[in-house]
Amino acid sequence: MGQASENKMPEGDTIFRSAAKLGQSLEGCVIREATTTSLTLQTDSLIGQTIVNIAARGKHLLMHLSNTQIIHSHMGMTGSWHTYRRNHSWHKPASQAVLALYFDNAVAVCYSPKLLELLTAAELKRHRWLARLGPDLLAQEFDVAEALTRFRRRNELPMGEAPMNQSIVSGIGNVYKSELLYLDQTHPLTFVTDTSDETLTNIITRARKLLRRNVLGGPRRTRFRGDGHTLWVYGRQGEPCLKCGAMIHLTRQGDLGRTTYFCPSCQVLERH
């Protein structure tokens, strides 16, 4: 039993895969002991509870317990869940472990999360973040029309920011954002209001397709040409575009300065 999942920049497929792996190992298991370094997380109520279900919702991971409580974690940029066999060494320092759940034959450890909290069912329904999430691109049922409507509510945003806004759709991070805009030849400085419904719908449906294709593991891919390049533009600043040969550029957008990689030749900024 190795680590559940780790990624320096978790996106929807990473969290979905983490939830699936954790579920395979832990669903139906009883928590025998729990330790935490959090000053706000109370672990007493966890002891003796069974893990009923582990699910991803966008970039959030939810562990549902038999007493109806939910362990809610958001991994941020560097967080991760690992599972180990009892009495086996951990792959990360214990000082980075915010929560450790001990079962009969396993230990589940949450390292360096952006958020970790214990919720009641009522608190989950009205959670300040979860209640605002847009349609989950990896959910079994997905409403494209609802996602398009949510994009239109944020017409003032540039396309280099909008797809990552989790209240529009949930699951897209920096990697997919850059790749999706490239594949639909959309410049990151183009505003949502200047983007057609057809283009937005294409981006939404392609995002769902690519995320679902990558949930099985292995290196994340948006390019399937068999030439060693798994991504079109992400992380390739200063390298030639794989279609036209122009140099890939990088721009930073929004309050957090999130990066977008793009080809200025393939993704022309049209002035309106």
PDB file of C-alpha atoms in Angstrom:
ATOM      1  CA  MET A   1       0.000   0.000   0.000  1.00  0.00           C
ATOM      2  CA  GLY A   2       1.817   3.115  -1.179  1.00  0.00           C
ATOM      3  CA  GLN A   3       1.001   6.769  -1.188  1.00  0.00           C
ATOM      4  CA  ALA A   4      -2.465   7.712  -2.342  1.00  0.00           C
ATOM      5  CA  SER A   5      -1.598  10.654  -4.524  1.00  0.00           C
ATOM      6  CA  GLU A   6       0.701  13.627  -4.651  1.00  0.00           C
ATOM      7  CA  ASN A   7       0.961  16.423  -7.142  1.00  0.00           C
ATOM      8  CA  LYS A   8       2.562  19.858  -6.916  1.00  0.00           C
ATOM      9  CA  MET A   9      -0.455  21.433  -8.583  1.00  0.00           C
ATOM     10  CA  PRO A  10      -3.561  19.310  -7.914  1.00  0.00           C
ATOM     11  CA  GLU A  11      -6.398  19.621 -10.406  1.00  0.00           C
ATOM     12  CA  GLY A  12      -9.751  17.883 -10.606  1.00  0.00           C
ATOM     13  CA  ASP A  13      -8.381  14.642 -11.994  1.00  0.00           C
ATOM     14  CA  THR A  14      -5.717  14.448  -9.262  1.00  0.00           C
ATOM     15  CA  ILE A  15      -8.267  14.809  -6.462  1.00  0.00           C
ATOM     16  CA  PHE A  16     -10.666  12.390  -8.153  1.00  0.00           C
ATOM     17  CA  ARG A  17      -7.872   9.831  -8.390  1.00  0.00           C
ATOM     18  CA  SER A  18      -6.873  10.412  -4.760  1.00  0.00           C
ATOM     19  CA  ALA A  19     -10.462   9.874  -3.625  1.00  0.00           C
ATOM     20  CA  ALA A  20     -10.732   6.662  -5.642  1.00  0.00           C
ATOM     21  CA  LYS A  21      -7.470   5.254  -4.255  1.00  0.00           C
ATOM     22  CA  LEU A  22      -8.311   6.219  -0.696  1.00  0.00           C
ATOM     23  CA  GLY A  23     -11.767   4.718  -1.117  1.00  0.00           C
ATOM     24  CA  GLN A  24     -10.347   1.399  -2.299  1.00  0.00           C
ATOM     25  CA  SER A  25      -8.135   1.212   0.789  1.00  0.00           C
ATOM     26  CA  LEU A  26     -10.330   2.713   3.493  1.00  0.00           C
ATOM     27  CA  GLU A  27     -14.054   2.465   2.769  1.00  0.00           C
ATOM     28  CA  GLY A  28     -15.613   0.108   5.287  1.00  0.00           C
ATOM     29  CA  CYS A  29     -12.676   0.462   7.693  1.00  0.00           C
ATOM     30  CA  VAL A  30     -13.037   1.645  11.306  1.00  0.00           C
ATOM     31  CA  ILE A  31     -10.931   4.501  12.677  1.00  0.00           C
ATOM     32  CA  ARG A  32      -9.129   3.138  15.750  1.00  0.00           C
ATOM     33  CA  GLU A  33      -7.020   6.201  16.536  1.00  0.00           C
ATOM     34  CA  ALA A  34      -6.620   9.727  15.202  1.00  0.00           C
ATOM     35  CA  THR A  35      -3.943  12.346  15.805  1.00  0.00           C
ATOM     36  CA  THR A  36      -3.750  15.928  14.602  1.00  0.00           C
ATOM     37  CA  THR A  37      -1.592  19.026  14.854  1.00  0.00           C
ATOM     38  CA  SER A  38      -4.563  21.275  14.059  1.00  0.00           C
ATOM     39  CA  LEU A  39      -5.727  23.535  16.876  1.00  0.00           C
ATOM     40  CA  THR A  40      -9.295  23.584  15.519  1.00  0.00           C
ATOM     41  CA  LEU A  41      -9.862  19.952  14.509  1.00  0.00           C
ATOM     42  CA  GLN A  42     -11.347  17.784  17.279  1.00  0.00           C
ATOM     43  CA  THR A  43     -10.568  14.096  16.699  1.00  0.00           C
ATOM     44  CA  ASP A  44     -12.411  12.474  19.638  1.00  0.00           C
ATOM     45  CA  SER A  45     -15.598  11.992  17.602  1.00  0.00           C
ATOM     46  CA  LEU A  46     -13.664  10.177  14.870  1.00  0.00           C
ATOM     47  CA  ILE A  47     -12.707   7.198  17.023  1.00  0.00           C
ATOM     48  CA  GLY A  48     -14.841   4.136  16.263  1.00  0.00           C
ATOM     49  CA  GLN A  49     -16.362   5.623  13.120  1.00  0.00           C
ATOM     50  CA  THR A  50     -16.427   3.748   9.817  1.00  0.00           C
ATOM     51  CA  ILE A  51     -15.366   5.371   6.543  1.00  0.00           C
ATOM     52  CA  VAL A  52     -18.585   5.130   4.536  1.00  0.00           C
ATOM     53  CA  ASN A  53     -17.595   6.955   1.355  1.00  0.00           C
ATOM     54  CA  ILE A  54     -14.731   9.051  -0.007  1.00  0.00           C
ATOM     55  CA  ALA A  55     -15.565  11.385  -2.853  1.00  0.00           C
ATOM     56  CA  ALA A  56     -14.093  14.292  -4.795  1.00  0.00           C
ATOM     57  CA  ARG A  57     -16.022  17.462  -5.503  1.00  0.00           C
ATOM     58  CA  GLY A  58     -13.938  19.606  -7.804  1.00  0.00           C
ATOM     59  CA  LYS A  59     -10.684  20.157  -5.919  1.00  0.00           C
ATOM     60  CA  HIS A  60     -12.237  19.206  -2.571  1.00  0.00           C
ATOM     61  CA  LEU A  61     -12.026  15.757  -0.984  1.00  0.00           C
ATOM     62  CA  LEU A  62     -14.812  14.563   1.311  1.00  0.00           C
ATOM     63  CA  MET A  63     -14.594  11.586   3.702  1.00  0.00           C
ATOM     64  CA  HIS A  64     -18.083  10.615   4.869  1.00  0.00           C
ATOM     65  CA  LEU A  65     -18.219   8.862   8.256  1.00  0.00           C
ATOM     66  CA  SER A  66     -20.798   6.540   9.782  1.00  0.00           C
ATOM     67  CA  ASN A  67     -21.885   9.210  12.305  1.00  0.00           C
ATOM     68  CA  THR A  68     -22.754  11.492   9.304  1.00  0.00           C
ATOM     69  CA  GLN A  69     -19.772  13.773   9.924  1.00  0.00           C
ATOM     70  CA  ILE A  70     -17.502  14.638   6.997  1.00  0.00           C
ATOM     71  CA  ILE A  71     -13.753  15.216   6.936  1.00  0.00           C
ATOM     72  CA  HIS A  72     -13.329  17.976   4.364  1.00  0.00           C
ATOM     73  CA  SER A  73      -9.907  18.676   2.889  1.00  0.00           C
ATOM     74  CA  HIS A  74      -8.671  21.029   0.196  1.00  0.00           C
ATOM     75  CA  MET A  75      -5.129  20.288  -0.931  1.00  0.00           C
ATOM     76  CA  GLY A  76      -4.196  23.737  -2.259  1.00  0.00           C
ATOM     77  CA  MET A  77      -0.874  23.713  -4.090  1.00  0.00           C
ATOM     78  CA  THR A  78       1.146  21.208  -2.059  1.00  0.00           C
ATOM     79  CA  GLY A  79      -1.212  19.117   0.076  1.00  0.00           C
ATOM     80  CA  SER A  80      -1.712  15.368  -0.294  1.00  0.00           C
ATOM     81  CA  TRP A  81      -3.207  12.265   1.280  1.00  0.00           C
ATOM     82  CA  HIS A  82      -1.010   9.176   1.655  1.00  0.00           C
ATOM     83  CA  THR A  83      -1.877   5.692   2.885  1.00  0.00           C
ATOM     84  CA  TYR A  84       0.557   3.275   4.501  1.00  0.00           C
ATOM     85  CA  ARG A  85       0.474  -0.122   6.121  1.00  0.00           C
ATOM     86  CA  ARG A  86       0.588  -0.049   9.918  1.00  0.00           C
ATOM     87  CA  ASN A  87       4.140   0.122  11.289  1.00  0.00           C
ATOM     88  CA  HIS A  88       5.598   1.034   7.875  1.00  0.00           C
ATOM     89  CA  SER A  89       7.686   4.195   7.497  1.00  0.00           C
ATOM     90  CA  TRP A  90       6.083   7.329   6.100  1.00  0.00           C
ATOM     91  CA  HIS A  91       7.304   8.966   2.896  1.00  0.00           C
ATOM     92  CA  LYS A  92       7.154  12.471   4.360  1.00  0.00           C
ATOM     93  CA  PRO A  93       8.210  13.961   7.695  1.00  0.00           C
ATOM     94  CA  ALA A  94       5.668  13.544  10.483  1.00  0.00           C
ATOM     95  CA  SER A  95       5.988  17.309  11.073  1.00  0.00           C
ATOM     96  CA  GLN A  96       4.056  17.876   7.814  1.00  0.00           C
ATOM     97  CA  ALA A  97       1.201  15.584   8.872  1.00  0.00           C
ATOM     98  CA  VAL A  98      -1.846  17.579   9.944  1.00  0.00           C
ATOM     99  CA  LEU A  99      -4.081  14.521  10.429  1.00  0.00           C
ATOM    100  CA  ALA A 100      -3.326  10.808  10.760  1.00  0.00           C
ATOM    101  CA  LEU A 101      -6.114   8.216  10.840  1.00  0.00           C
ATOM    102  CA  TYR A 102      -5.181   4.770  12.137  1.00  0.00           C
ATOM    103  CA  PHE A 103      -7.103   1.669  11.073  1.00  0.00           C
ATOM    104  CA  ASP A 104      -6.523  -2.036  11.816  1.00  0.00           C
ATOM    105  CA  ASN A 105      -4.140  -2.493   8.895  1.00  0.00           C
ATOM    106  CA  ALA A 106      -3.540   0.977   7.500  1.00  0.00           C
ATOM    107  CA  VAL A 107      -2.757   4.601   8.279  1.00  0.00           C
ATOM    108  CA  ALA A 108      -4.079   7.523   6.229  1.00  0.00           C
ATOM    109  CA  VAL A 109      -2.086  10.748   6.536  1.00  0.00           C
ATOM    110  CA  CYS A 110      -3.031  14.208   5.310  1.00  0.00           C
ATOM    111  CA  TYR A 111       0.018  16.369   4.644  1.00  0.00           C
ATOM    112  CA  SER A 112       0.074  20.173   4.362  1.00  0.00           C
ATOM    113  CA  PRO A 113      -3.532  20.813   3.277  1.00  0.00           C
ATOM    114  CA  LYS A 114      -4.775  24.286   2.490  1.00  0.00           C
ATOM    115  CA  LEU A 115      -7.900  23.466   4.500  1.00  0.00           C
ATOM    116  CA  LEU A 116      -8.826  20.585   6.785  1.00  0.00           C
ATOM    117  CA  GLU A 117     -12.019  20.573   8.850  1.00  0.00           C
ATOM    118  CA  LEU A 118     -14.706  18.338  10.305  1.00  0.00           C
ATOM    119  CA  LEU A 119     -18.246  19.134   9.160  1.00  0.00           C
ATOM    120  CA  THR A 120     -21.740  18.034  10.046  1.00  0.00           C
ATOM    121  CA  ALA A 121     -24.120  17.163   7.217  1.00  0.00           C
ATOM    122  CA  ALA A 122     -25.895  20.501   7.707  1.00  0.00           C
ATOM    123  CA  GLU A 123     -22.624  22.428   7.626  1.00  0.00           C
ATOM    124  CA  LEU A 124     -21.650  20.674   4.401  1.00  0.00           C
ATOM    125  CA  LYS A 125     -24.845  21.827   2.667  1.00  0.00           C
ATOM    126  CA  ARG A 126     -24.265  25.487   3.502  1.00  0.00           C
ATOM    127  CA  HIS A 127     -20.471  25.516   3.313  1.00  0.00           C
ATOM    128  CA  ARG A 128     -19.110  28.856   2.122  1.00  0.00           C
ATOM    129  CA  TRP A 129     -16.999  27.230  -0.620  1.00  0.00           C
ATOM    130  CA  LEU A 130     -18.757  23.984  -1.451  1.00  0.00           C
ATOM    131  CA  ALA A 131     -22.179  25.594  -1.828  1.00  0.00           C
ATOM    132  CA  ARG A 132     -20.760  27.963  -4.454  1.00  0.00           C
ATOM    133  CA  LEU A 133     -19.021  25.330  -6.577  1.00  0.00           C
ATOM    134  CA  GLY A 134     -19.995  25.162 -10.215  1.00  0.00           C
ATOM    135  CA  PRO A 135     -20.824  21.867 -11.958  1.00  0.00           C
ATOM    136  CA  ASP A 136     -18.162  19.241 -11.283  1.00  0.00           C
ATOM    137  CA  LEU A 137     -16.519  18.284 -14.574  1.00  0.00           C
ATOM    138  CA  LEU A 138     -15.900  14.757 -13.298  1.00  0.00           C
ATOM    139  CA  ALA A 139     -19.390  14.143 -11.927  1.00  0.00           C
ATOM    140  CA  GLN A 140     -21.331  11.339 -13.563  1.00  0.00           C
ATOM    141  CA  GLU A 141     -24.076  13.788 -14.500  1.00  0.00           C
ATOM    142  CA  PHE A 142     -22.936  17.126 -15.911  1.00  0.00           C
ATOM    143  CA  ASP A 143     -25.044  20.044 -17.144  1.00  0.00           C
ATOM    144  CA  VAL A 144     -23.217  21.830 -19.971  1.00  0.00           C
ATOM    145  CA  ALA A 145     -25.967  24.459 -20.245  1.00  0.00           C
ATOM    146  CA  GLU A 146     -25.600  25.338 -16.547  1.00  0.00           C
ATOM    147  CA  ALA A 147     -21.832  25.664 -16.958  1.00  0.00           C
ATOM    148  CA  LEU A 148     -22.305  27.969 -19.958  1.00  0.00           C
ATOM    149  CA  THR A 149     -24.788  30.090 -17.990  1.00  0.00           C
ATOM    150  CA  ARG A 150     -22.248  30.454 -15.177  1.00  0.00           C
ATOM    151  CA  PHE A 151     -19.562  31.579 -17.637  1.00  0.00           C
ATOM    152  CA  ARG A 152     -21.951  34.257 -18.921  1.00  0.00           C
ATOM    153  CA  ARG A 153     -22.499  35.529 -15.380  1.00  0.00           C
ATOM    154  CA  ARG A 154     -18.794  36.359 -15.299  1.00  0.00           C
ATOM    155  CA  ASN A 155     -18.494  38.034 -18.706  1.00  0.00           C
ATOM    156  CA  GLU A 156     -16.075  40.580 -17.224  1.00  0.00           C
ATOM    157  CA  LEU A 157     -13.360  37.979 -16.584  1.00  0.00           C
ATOM    158  CA  PRO A 158     -10.528  37.261 -19.026  1.00  0.00           C
ATOM    159  CA  MET A 159     -10.410  33.704 -20.315  1.00  0.00           C
ATOM    160  CA  GLY A 160      -7.054  33.192 -18.613  1.00  0.00           C
ATOM    161  CA  GLU A 161      -8.926  33.382 -15.284  1.00  0.00           C
ATOM    162  CA  ALA A 162     -12.521  32.267 -15.889  1.00  0.00           C
ATOM    163  CA  PRO A 163     -12.017  28.492 -16.412  1.00  0.00           C
ATOM    164  CA  MET A 164     -10.183  28.272 -13.074  1.00  0.00           C
ATOM    165  CA  ASN A 165     -12.987  30.039 -11.198  1.00  0.00           C
ATOM    166  CA  GLN A 166     -14.474  27.124  -9.290  1.00  0.00           C
ATOM    167  CA  SER A 167     -17.869  28.829  -8.986  1.00  0.00           C
ATOM    168  CA  ILE A 168     -18.203  28.549 -12.786  1.00  0.00           C
ATOM    169  CA  VAL A 169     -17.041  24.952 -13.208  1.00  0.00           C
ATOM    170  CA  SER A 170     -15.019  22.936 -10.722  1.00  0.00           C
ATOM    171  CA  GLY A 171     -11.939  20.904 -11.497  1.00  0.00           C
ATOM    172  CA  ILE A 172      -9.805  23.054 -13.813  1.00  0.00           C
ATOM    173  CA  GLY A 173      -6.375  24.278 -12.694  1.00  0.00           C
ATOM    174  CA  ASN A 174      -3.420  25.978 -14.374  1.00  0.00           C
ATOM    175  CA  VAL A 175      -2.448  23.031 -16.559  1.00  0.00           C
ATOM    176  CA  TYR A 176      -5.844  22.366 -18.111  1.00  0.00           C
ATOM    177  CA  LYS A 177      -6.624  26.089 -18.373  1.00  0.00           C
ATOM    178  CA  SER A 178      -3.554  26.692 -20.555  1.00  0.00           C
ATOM    179  CA  GLU A 179      -4.111  23.568 -22.634  1.00  0.00           C
ATOM    180  CA  LEU A 180      -7.816  24.201 -23.209  1.00  0.00           C
ATOM    181  CA  LEU A 181      -7.303  27.786 -24.348  1.00  0.00           C
ATOM    182  CA  TYR A 182      -4.575  26.641 -26.724  1.00  0.00           C
ATOM    183  CA  LEU A 183      -6.680  23.859 -28.206  1.00  0.00           C
ATOM    184  CA  ASP A 184      -9.530  26.302 -28.875  1.00  0.00           C
ATOM    185  CA  GLN A 185      -7.158  29.016 -30.113  1.00  0.00           C
ATOM    186  CA  THR A 186      -8.319  31.477 -27.461  1.00  0.00           C
ATOM    187  CA  HIS A 187      -5.922  34.158 -26.203  1.00  0.00           C
ATOM    188  CA  PRO A 188      -5.843  34.328 -22.369  1.00  0.00           C
ATOM    189  CA  LEU A 189      -6.533  38.088 -22.393  1.00  0.00           C
ATOM    190  CA  THR A 190      -9.774  37.621 -24.347  1.00  0.00           C
ATOM    191  CA  PHE A 191     -12.772  38.410 -22.152  1.00  0.00           C
ATOM    192  CA  VAL A 192     -15.592  35.943 -21.624  1.00  0.00           C
ATOM    193  CA  THR A 193     -18.019  38.466 -23.139  1.00  0.00           C
ATOM    194  CA  ASP A 194     -15.996  38.389 -26.385  1.00  0.00           C
ATOM    195  CA  THR A 195     -15.960  34.574 -26.483  1.00  0.00           C
ATOM    196  CA  SER A 196     -18.733  32.824 -28.414  1.00  0.00           C
ATOM    197  CA  ASP A 197     -21.101  30.312 -26.867  1.00  0.00           C
ATOM    198  CA  GLU A 198     -19.700  27.748 -29.296  1.00  0.00           C
ATOM    199  CA  THR A 199     -16.129  28.286 -28.076  1.00  0.00           C
ATOM    200  CA  LEU A 200     -17.163  28.203 -24.422  1.00  0.00           C
ATOM    201  CA  THR A 201     -19.130  25.007 -24.988  1.00  0.00           C
ATOM    202  CA  ASN A 202     -16.149  23.452 -26.756  1.00  0.00           C
ATOM    203  CA  ILE A 203     -13.877  24.357 -23.849  1.00  0.00           C
ATOM    204  CA  ILE A 204     -16.328  22.927 -21.308  1.00  0.00           C
ATOM    205  CA  THR A 205     -16.877  19.640 -23.153  1.00  0.00           C
ATOM    206  CA  ARG A 206     -13.159  19.209 -23.931  1.00  0.00           C
ATOM    207  CA  ALA A 207     -12.285  19.887 -20.293  1.00  0.00           C
ATOM    208  CA  ARG A 208     -14.632  17.123 -19.176  1.00  0.00           C
ATOM    209  CA  LYS A 209     -13.246  14.734 -21.790  1.00  0.00           C
ATOM    210  CA  LEU A 210      -9.596  15.375 -20.886  1.00  0.00           C
ATOM    211  CA  LEU A 211     -10.160  15.233 -17.129  1.00  0.00           C
ATOM    212  CA  ARG A 212     -11.996  11.921 -17.456  1.00  0.00           C
ATOM    213  CA  ARG A 213      -9.267  10.557 -19.703  1.00  0.00           C
ATOM    214  CA  ASN A 214      -6.607  11.342 -17.106  1.00  0.00           C
ATOM    215  CA  VAL A 215      -8.233   9.969 -13.955  1.00  0.00           C
ATOM    216  CA  LEU A 216      -6.665   6.533 -14.427  1.00  0.00           C
ATOM    217  CA  GLY A 217      -3.200   7.841 -13.561  1.00  0.00           C
ATOM    218  CA  GLY A 218       0.129   8.209 -15.291  1.00  0.00           C
ATOM    219  CA  PRO A 219       1.503  11.519 -16.582  1.00  0.00           C
ATOM    220  CA  ARG A 220      -1.251  14.027 -17.321  1.00  0.00           C
ATOM    221  CA  ARG A 221      -1.806  14.222 -21.089  1.00  0.00           C
ATOM    222  CA  THR A 222      -3.658  16.588 -23.383  1.00  0.00           C
ATOM    223  CA  ARG A 223      -1.626  15.550 -26.435  1.00  0.00           C
ATOM    224  CA  PHE A 224      -1.660  12.018 -27.801  1.00  0.00           C
ATOM    225  CA  ARG A 225       0.779  11.995 -30.721  1.00  0.00           C
ATOM    226  CA  GLY A 226       3.279   9.464 -29.368  1.00  0.00           C
ATOM    227  CA  ASP A 227       6.263  11.787 -29.861  1.00  0.00           C
ATOM    228  CA  GLY A 228       7.121  12.301 -26.201  1.00  0.00           C
ATOM    229  CA  HIS A 229       5.188  15.560 -25.762  1.00  0.00           C
ATOM    230  CA  THR A 230       2.272  15.025 -23.385  1.00  0.00           C
ATOM    231  CA  LEU A 231       1.215  18.704 -23.181  1.00  0.00           C
ATOM    232  CA  TRP A 232       0.886  21.348 -25.898  1.00  0.00           C
ATOM    233  CA  VAL A 233       1.987  24.519 -24.094  1.00  0.00           C
ATOM    234  CA  TYR A 234       2.023  24.191 -20.302  1.00  0.00           C
ATOM    235  CA  GLY A 235       5.528  24.536 -18.869  1.00  0.00           C
ATOM    236  CA  ARG A 236       7.029  25.193 -22.311  1.00  0.00           C
ATOM    237  CA  GLN A 237       7.836  28.925 -22.170  1.00  0.00           C
ATOM    238  CA  GLY A 238      10.465  29.811 -24.787  1.00  0.00           C
ATOM    239  CA  GLU A 239      10.063  26.500 -26.619  1.00  0.00           C
ATOM    240  CA  PRO A 240       8.568  26.214 -30.115  1.00  0.00           C
ATOM    241  CA  CYS A 241       4.855  25.694 -30.599  1.00  0.00           C
ATOM    242  CA  LEU A 242       4.224  22.114 -31.669  1.00  0.00           C
ATOM    243  CA  LYS A 243       1.913  23.329 -34.431  1.00  0.00           C
ATOM    244  CA  CYS A 244       3.420  26.520 -35.872  1.00  0.00           C
ATOM    245  CA  GLY A 245       6.927  26.800 -34.377  1.00  0.00           C
ATOM    246  CA  ALA A 246       6.404  30.203 -32.726  1.00  0.00           C
ATOM    247  CA  MET A 247       7.836  30.623 -29.213  1.00  0.00           C
ATOM    248  CA  ILE A 248       5.500  29.791 -26.341  1.00  0.00           C
ATOM    249  CA  HIS A 249       4.839  32.760 -24.042  1.00  0.00           C
ATOM    250  CA  LEU A 250       3.819  32.996 -20.390  1.00  0.00           C
ATOM    251  CA  THR A 251       1.561  35.578 -18.796  1.00  0.00           C
ATOM    252  CA  ARG A 252       0.414  36.055 -15.212  1.00  0.00           C
ATOM    253  CA  GLN A 253      -3.150  37.051 -14.459  1.00  0.00           C
ATOM    254  CA  GLY A 254      -5.424  37.801 -11.542  1.00  0.00           C
ATOM    255  CA  ASP A 255      -4.704  38.730  -7.938  1.00  0.00           C
ATOM    256  CA  LEU A 256      -2.717  35.527  -7.407  1.00  0.00           C
ATOM    257  CA  GLY A 257      -0.659  35.939 -10.572  1.00  0.00           C
ATOM    258  CA  ARG A 258      -1.637  32.524 -11.946  1.00  0.00           C
ATOM    259  CA  THR A 259       0.344  31.484 -14.999  1.00  0.00           C
ATOM    260  CA  THR A 260      -1.028  30.881 -18.471  1.00  0.00           C
ATOM    261  CA  TYR A 261       1.141  29.457 -21.258  1.00  0.00           C
ATOM    262  CA  PHE A 262       0.065  30.277 -24.795  1.00  0.00           C
ATOM    263  CA  CYS A 263       1.178  30.575 -28.405  1.00  0.00           C
ATOM    264  CA  PRO A 264       0.781  34.188 -29.657  1.00  0.00           C
ATOM    265  CA  SER A 265       0.578  32.906 -33.242  1.00  0.00           C
ATOM    266  CA  CYS A 266      -2.074  30.240 -32.732  1.00  0.00           C
ATOM    267  CA  GLN A 267      -3.973  32.259 -30.078  1.00  0.00           C
ATOM    268  CA  VAL A 268      -4.318  35.715 -31.593  1.00  0.00           C
ATOM    269  CA  LEU A 269      -5.819  38.446 -29.375  1.00  0.00           C
ATOM    270  CA  GLU A 270      -8.681  40.001 -31.319  1.00  0.00           C
ATOM    271  CA  ARG A 271      -9.499  43.584 -30.392  1.00  0.00           C
ATOM    272  CA  HIS A 272     -13.189  44.412 -29.921  1.00  0.00           C
TER     273      HIS A 272
END
